[in-house]
Every structure is written in C-alpha cells, then in structure tokens.
PDB file of C-alpha atoms in Angstrom:
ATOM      1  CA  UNK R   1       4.582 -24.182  18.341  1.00  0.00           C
ATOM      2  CA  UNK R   2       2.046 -24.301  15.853  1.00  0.00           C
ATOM      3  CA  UNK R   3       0.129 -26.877  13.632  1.00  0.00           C
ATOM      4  CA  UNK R   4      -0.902 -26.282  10.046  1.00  0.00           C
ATOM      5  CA  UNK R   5      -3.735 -28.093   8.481  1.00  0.00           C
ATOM      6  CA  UNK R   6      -1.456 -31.272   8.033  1.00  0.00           C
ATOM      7  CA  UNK R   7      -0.494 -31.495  11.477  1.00  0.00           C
ATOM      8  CA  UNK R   8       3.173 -30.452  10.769  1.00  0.00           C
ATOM      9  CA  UNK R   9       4.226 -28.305  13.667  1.00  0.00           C
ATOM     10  CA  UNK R  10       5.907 -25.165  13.107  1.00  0.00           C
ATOM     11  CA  UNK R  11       7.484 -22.260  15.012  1.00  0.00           C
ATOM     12  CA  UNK R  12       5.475 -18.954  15.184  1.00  0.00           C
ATOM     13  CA  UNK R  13       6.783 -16.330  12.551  1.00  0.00           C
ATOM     14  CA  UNK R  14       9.312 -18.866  10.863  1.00  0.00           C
ATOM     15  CA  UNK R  15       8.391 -19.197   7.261  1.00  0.00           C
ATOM     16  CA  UNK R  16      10.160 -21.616   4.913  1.00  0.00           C
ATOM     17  CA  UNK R  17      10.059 -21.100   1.165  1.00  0.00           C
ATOM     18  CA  UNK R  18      10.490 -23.628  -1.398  1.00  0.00           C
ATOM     19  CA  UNK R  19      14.592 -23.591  -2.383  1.00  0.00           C
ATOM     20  CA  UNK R  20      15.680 -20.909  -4.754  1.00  0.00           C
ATOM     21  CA  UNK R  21      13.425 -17.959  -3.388  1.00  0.00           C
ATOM     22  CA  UNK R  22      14.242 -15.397  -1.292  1.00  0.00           C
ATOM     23  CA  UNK R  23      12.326 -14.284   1.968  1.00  0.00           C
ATOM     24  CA  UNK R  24       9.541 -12.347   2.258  1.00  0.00           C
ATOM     25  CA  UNK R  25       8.772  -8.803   0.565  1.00  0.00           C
ATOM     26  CA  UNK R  26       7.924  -5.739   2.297  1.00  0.00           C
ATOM     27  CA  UNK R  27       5.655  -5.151  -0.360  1.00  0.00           C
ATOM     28  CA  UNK R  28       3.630  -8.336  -0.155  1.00  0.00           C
ATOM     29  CA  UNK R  29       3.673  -8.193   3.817  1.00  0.00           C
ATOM     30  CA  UNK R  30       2.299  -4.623   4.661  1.00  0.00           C
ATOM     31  CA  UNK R  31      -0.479  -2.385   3.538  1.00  0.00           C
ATOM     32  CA  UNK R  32       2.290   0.619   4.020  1.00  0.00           C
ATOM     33  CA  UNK R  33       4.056  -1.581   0.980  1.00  0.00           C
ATOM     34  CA  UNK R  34       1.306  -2.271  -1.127  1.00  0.00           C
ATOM     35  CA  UNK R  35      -0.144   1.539  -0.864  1.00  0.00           C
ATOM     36  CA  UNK R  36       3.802   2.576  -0.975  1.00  0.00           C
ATOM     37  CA  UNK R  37       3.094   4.516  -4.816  1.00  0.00           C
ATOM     38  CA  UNK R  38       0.291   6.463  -3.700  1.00  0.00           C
ATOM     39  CA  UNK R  39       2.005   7.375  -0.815  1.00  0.00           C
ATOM     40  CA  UNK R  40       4.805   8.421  -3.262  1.00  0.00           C
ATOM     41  CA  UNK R  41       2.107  10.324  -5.273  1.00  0.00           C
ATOM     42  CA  UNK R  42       0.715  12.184  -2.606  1.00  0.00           C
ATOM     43  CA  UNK R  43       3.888  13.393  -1.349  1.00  0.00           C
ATOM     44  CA  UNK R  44       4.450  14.351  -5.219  1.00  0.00           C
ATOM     45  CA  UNK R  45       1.584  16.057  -5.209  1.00  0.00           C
ATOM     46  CA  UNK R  46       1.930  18.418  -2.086  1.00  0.00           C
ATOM     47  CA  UNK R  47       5.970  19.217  -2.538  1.00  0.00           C
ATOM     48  CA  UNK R  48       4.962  20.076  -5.699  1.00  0.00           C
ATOM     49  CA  UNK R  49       1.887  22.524  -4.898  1.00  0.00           C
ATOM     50  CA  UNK R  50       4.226  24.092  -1.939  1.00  0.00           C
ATOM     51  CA  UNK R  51       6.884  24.576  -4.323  1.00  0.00           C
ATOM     52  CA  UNK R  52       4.556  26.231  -6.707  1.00  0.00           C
ATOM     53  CA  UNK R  53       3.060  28.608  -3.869  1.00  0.00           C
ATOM     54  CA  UNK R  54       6.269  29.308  -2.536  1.00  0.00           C
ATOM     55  CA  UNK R  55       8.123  29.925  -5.728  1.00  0.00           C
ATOM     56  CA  UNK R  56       4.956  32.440  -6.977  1.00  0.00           C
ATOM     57  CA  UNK R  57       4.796  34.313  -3.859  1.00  0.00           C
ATOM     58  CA  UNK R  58       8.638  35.024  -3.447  1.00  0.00           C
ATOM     59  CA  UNK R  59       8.841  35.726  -7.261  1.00  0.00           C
ATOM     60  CA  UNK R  60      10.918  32.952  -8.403  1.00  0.00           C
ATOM     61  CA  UNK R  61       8.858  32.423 -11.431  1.00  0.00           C
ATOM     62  CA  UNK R  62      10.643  35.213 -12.983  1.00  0.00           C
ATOM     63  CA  UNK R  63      14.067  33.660 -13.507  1.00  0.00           C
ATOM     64  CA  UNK R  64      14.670  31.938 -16.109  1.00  0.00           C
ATOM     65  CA  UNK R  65      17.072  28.871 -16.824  1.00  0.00           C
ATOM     66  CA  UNK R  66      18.776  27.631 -20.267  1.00  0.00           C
ATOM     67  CA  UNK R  67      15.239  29.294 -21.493  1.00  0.00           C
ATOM     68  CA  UNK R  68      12.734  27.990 -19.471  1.00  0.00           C
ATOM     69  CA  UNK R  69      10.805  28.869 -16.329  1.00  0.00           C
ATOM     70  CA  UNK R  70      12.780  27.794 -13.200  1.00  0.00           C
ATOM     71  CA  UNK R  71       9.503  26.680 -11.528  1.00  0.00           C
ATOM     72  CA  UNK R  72       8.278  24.784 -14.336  1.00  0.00           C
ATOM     73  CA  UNK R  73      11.657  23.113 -14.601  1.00  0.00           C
ATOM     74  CA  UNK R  74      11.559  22.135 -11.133  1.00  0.00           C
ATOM     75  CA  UNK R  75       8.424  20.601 -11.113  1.00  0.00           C
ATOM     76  CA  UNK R  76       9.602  18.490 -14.269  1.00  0.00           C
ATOM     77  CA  UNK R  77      11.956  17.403 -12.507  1.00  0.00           C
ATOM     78  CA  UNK R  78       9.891  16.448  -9.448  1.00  0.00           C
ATOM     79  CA  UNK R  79       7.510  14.846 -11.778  1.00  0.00           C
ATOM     80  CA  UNK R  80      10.514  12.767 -12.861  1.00  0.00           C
ATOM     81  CA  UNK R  81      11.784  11.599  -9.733  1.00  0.00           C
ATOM     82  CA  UNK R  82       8.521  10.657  -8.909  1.00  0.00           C
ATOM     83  CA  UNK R  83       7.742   8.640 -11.802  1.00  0.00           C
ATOM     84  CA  UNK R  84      10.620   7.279 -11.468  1.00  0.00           C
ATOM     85  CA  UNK R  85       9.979   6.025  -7.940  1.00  0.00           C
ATOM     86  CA  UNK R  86       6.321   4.406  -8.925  1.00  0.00           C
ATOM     87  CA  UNK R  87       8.029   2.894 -11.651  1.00  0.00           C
ATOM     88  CA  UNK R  88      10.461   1.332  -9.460  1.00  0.00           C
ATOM     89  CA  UNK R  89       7.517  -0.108  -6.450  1.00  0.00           C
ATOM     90  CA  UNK R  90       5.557  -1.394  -9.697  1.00  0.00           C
ATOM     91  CA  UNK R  91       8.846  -3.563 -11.138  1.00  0.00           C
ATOM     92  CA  UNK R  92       9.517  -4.366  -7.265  1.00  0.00           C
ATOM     93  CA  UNK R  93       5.860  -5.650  -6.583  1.00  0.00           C
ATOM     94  CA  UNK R  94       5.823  -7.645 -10.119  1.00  0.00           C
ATOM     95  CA  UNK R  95       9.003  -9.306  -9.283  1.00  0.00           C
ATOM     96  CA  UNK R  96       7.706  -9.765  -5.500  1.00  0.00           C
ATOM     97  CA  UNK R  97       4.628 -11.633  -7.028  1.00  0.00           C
ATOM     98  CA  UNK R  98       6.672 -14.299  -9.355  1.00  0.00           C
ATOM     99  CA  UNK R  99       8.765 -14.779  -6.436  1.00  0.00           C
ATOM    100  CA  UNK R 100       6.184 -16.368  -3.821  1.00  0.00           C
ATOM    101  CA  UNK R 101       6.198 -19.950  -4.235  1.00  0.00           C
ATOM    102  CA  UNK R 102       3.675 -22.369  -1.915  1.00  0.00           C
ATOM    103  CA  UNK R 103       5.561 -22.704   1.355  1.00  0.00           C
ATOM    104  CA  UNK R 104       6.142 -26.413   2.761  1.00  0.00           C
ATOM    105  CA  UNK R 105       4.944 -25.443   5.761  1.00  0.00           C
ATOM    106  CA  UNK R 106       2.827 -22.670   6.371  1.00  0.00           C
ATOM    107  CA  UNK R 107      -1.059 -22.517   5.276  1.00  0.00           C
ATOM    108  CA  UNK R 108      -1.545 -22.340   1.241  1.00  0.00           C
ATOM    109  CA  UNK R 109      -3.752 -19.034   1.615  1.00  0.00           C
ATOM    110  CA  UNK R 110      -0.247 -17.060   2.698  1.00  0.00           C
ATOM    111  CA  UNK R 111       1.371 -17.325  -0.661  1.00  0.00           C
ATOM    112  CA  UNK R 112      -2.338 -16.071  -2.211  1.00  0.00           C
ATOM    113  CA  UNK R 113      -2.300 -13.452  -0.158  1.00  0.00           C
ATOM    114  CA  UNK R 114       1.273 -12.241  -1.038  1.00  0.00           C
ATOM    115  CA  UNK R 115       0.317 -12.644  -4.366  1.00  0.00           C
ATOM    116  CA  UNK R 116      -2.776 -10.962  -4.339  1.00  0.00           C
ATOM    117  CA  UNK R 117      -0.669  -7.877  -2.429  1.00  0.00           C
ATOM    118  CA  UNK R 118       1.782  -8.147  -4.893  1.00  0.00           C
ATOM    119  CA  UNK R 119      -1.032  -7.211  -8.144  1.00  0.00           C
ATOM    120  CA  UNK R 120      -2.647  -4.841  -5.563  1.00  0.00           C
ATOM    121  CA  UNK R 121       0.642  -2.773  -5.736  1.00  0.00           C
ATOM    122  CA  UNK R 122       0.900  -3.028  -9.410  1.00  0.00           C
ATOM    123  CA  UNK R 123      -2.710  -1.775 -10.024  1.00  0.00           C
ATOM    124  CA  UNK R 124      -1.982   0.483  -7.814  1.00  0.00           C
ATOM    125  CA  UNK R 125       1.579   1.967  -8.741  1.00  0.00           C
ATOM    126  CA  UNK R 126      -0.396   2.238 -12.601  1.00  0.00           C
ATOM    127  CA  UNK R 127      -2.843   4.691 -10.640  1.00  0.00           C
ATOM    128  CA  UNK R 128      -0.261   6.426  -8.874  1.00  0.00           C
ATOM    129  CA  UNK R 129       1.680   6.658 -12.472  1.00  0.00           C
ATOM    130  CA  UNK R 130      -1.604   8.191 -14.761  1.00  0.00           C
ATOM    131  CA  UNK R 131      -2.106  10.616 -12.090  1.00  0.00           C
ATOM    132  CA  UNK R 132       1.228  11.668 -11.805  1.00  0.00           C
ATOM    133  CA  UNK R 133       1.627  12.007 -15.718  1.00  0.00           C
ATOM    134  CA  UNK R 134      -1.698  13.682 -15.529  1.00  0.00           C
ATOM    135  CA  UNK R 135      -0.818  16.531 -13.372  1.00  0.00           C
ATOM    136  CA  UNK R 136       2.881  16.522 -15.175  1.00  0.00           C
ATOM    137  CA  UNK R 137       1.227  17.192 -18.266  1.00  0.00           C
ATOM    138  CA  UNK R 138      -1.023  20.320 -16.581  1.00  0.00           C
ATOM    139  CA  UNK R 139       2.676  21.512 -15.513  1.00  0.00           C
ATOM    140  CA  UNK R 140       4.116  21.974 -18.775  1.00  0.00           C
ATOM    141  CA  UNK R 141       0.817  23.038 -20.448  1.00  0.00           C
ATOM    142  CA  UNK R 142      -0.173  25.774 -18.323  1.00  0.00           C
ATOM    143  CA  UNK R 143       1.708  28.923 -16.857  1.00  0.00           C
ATOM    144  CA  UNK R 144       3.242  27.754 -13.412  1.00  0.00           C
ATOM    145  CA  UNK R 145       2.080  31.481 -11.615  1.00  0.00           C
ATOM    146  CA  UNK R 146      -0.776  32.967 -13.209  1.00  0.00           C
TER     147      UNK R 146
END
C-alpha cells in the first residue's frame, strides 16, 4: 500500500482517473511511445534506401508502370504509408494529452508528466513528418538510380 502526499493510501500500480476518461496511453507512459514517429521514420528511411539499392543493382529501375519509374513509385508510396503513420502517432498523442485529467489519487506531477509526453510526441511526430516530406520530395525530384 502506498500513501500520497494527503495521506490517502493507495495500491501500487492502480491509477484512478477522474470519471469520463479512459486509462492510460501507451504514448504518454513509455519513451518507446513518445519516440514511436521517429522510430517510424527511421525504419522509413532504411526500407527505403534498401529498396533503392536493391532495385538499382538488379535493374528494376528500368520498368516502367502507367508511365512512371517503378522505383520511384514505390518509394512514393512508402513515403505515403509513412506519413501516414506519423500522422496518425501525432493525432494519437494530441488526443492522449486532452485526455489526462488530475487523478484523485495518485501524485499531481503524473498527469504533468503524461502531458508533457504527450507534446513531446507531437513535437516530435512534426520532426519525423518534415523529414519524411523532405527526403519524399528528393525522391520525386531526382533520378531514383543514377
């Protein structure tokens, strides 16, 4: 059992929220959560480089699809679902953040802390996002095998 600053006694690792909330968000309670869009990104990044070695050295970048380079429109496509994934943490975290309310038990500095996680994540997923635009940009600018 343990005591908060008011001398209310609690169980260990039970957390009551205020009514109407749900429980707690992987994204607000983990650094793998909060860190989840760059991890998103940097898997982006090196499918998409492998692909792009891969796809040079076998040839690939030869064939051509409803007029386009196959590799380049694979990559798009990559570029897509990953934007599409950081897009996804970022609306997760914001909602994640206007979700914590004060708990009636626990210590005050625990809903801080989730929200503080919770804005991490957003800056964060924005990061993720501008870098992932910014190399899906050099994609369709530049010739995918050179």
């Amino acid at each position: 059992m343990l005591t908060d600053h008011r001398g209310l006694g609690m169980e260990a690792g039970s957390e009551t929220r205020a009514s109407g909330s749900g429980g707690p968000s992987f994204l607000q309670d983990s650094l793998v959560g909060t860190v989840s869009s760059l991890i998103v990104w940097a898997a982006y990044f090196v499918a998409a480089y492998v692909f792009l070695s891969i796809s040079c050295a076998s040839g690939l970048n030869r064939v051509r699809v409803l007029g386009v380079d196959a590799v380049q429109l694979v990559l798009v496509l990559m570029t897509v679902v990953a934007l599409a994934l950081i897009a996804w943490i970022a609306v997760a975290s914001v909602r994640a953040g206007r979700r914590t309310r004060p708990r009636v038990s626990a210590e005050p500095w625990v809903a801080e802390r989730r929200r503080f996680m919770s804005r991490t994540a957003v800056l964060l997923a924005g990061l993720a996002f501008v870098a992932t635009c910014w190399m899906g940009v050099s994609i369709l600018a530049l010739a995918p095998c050179v």
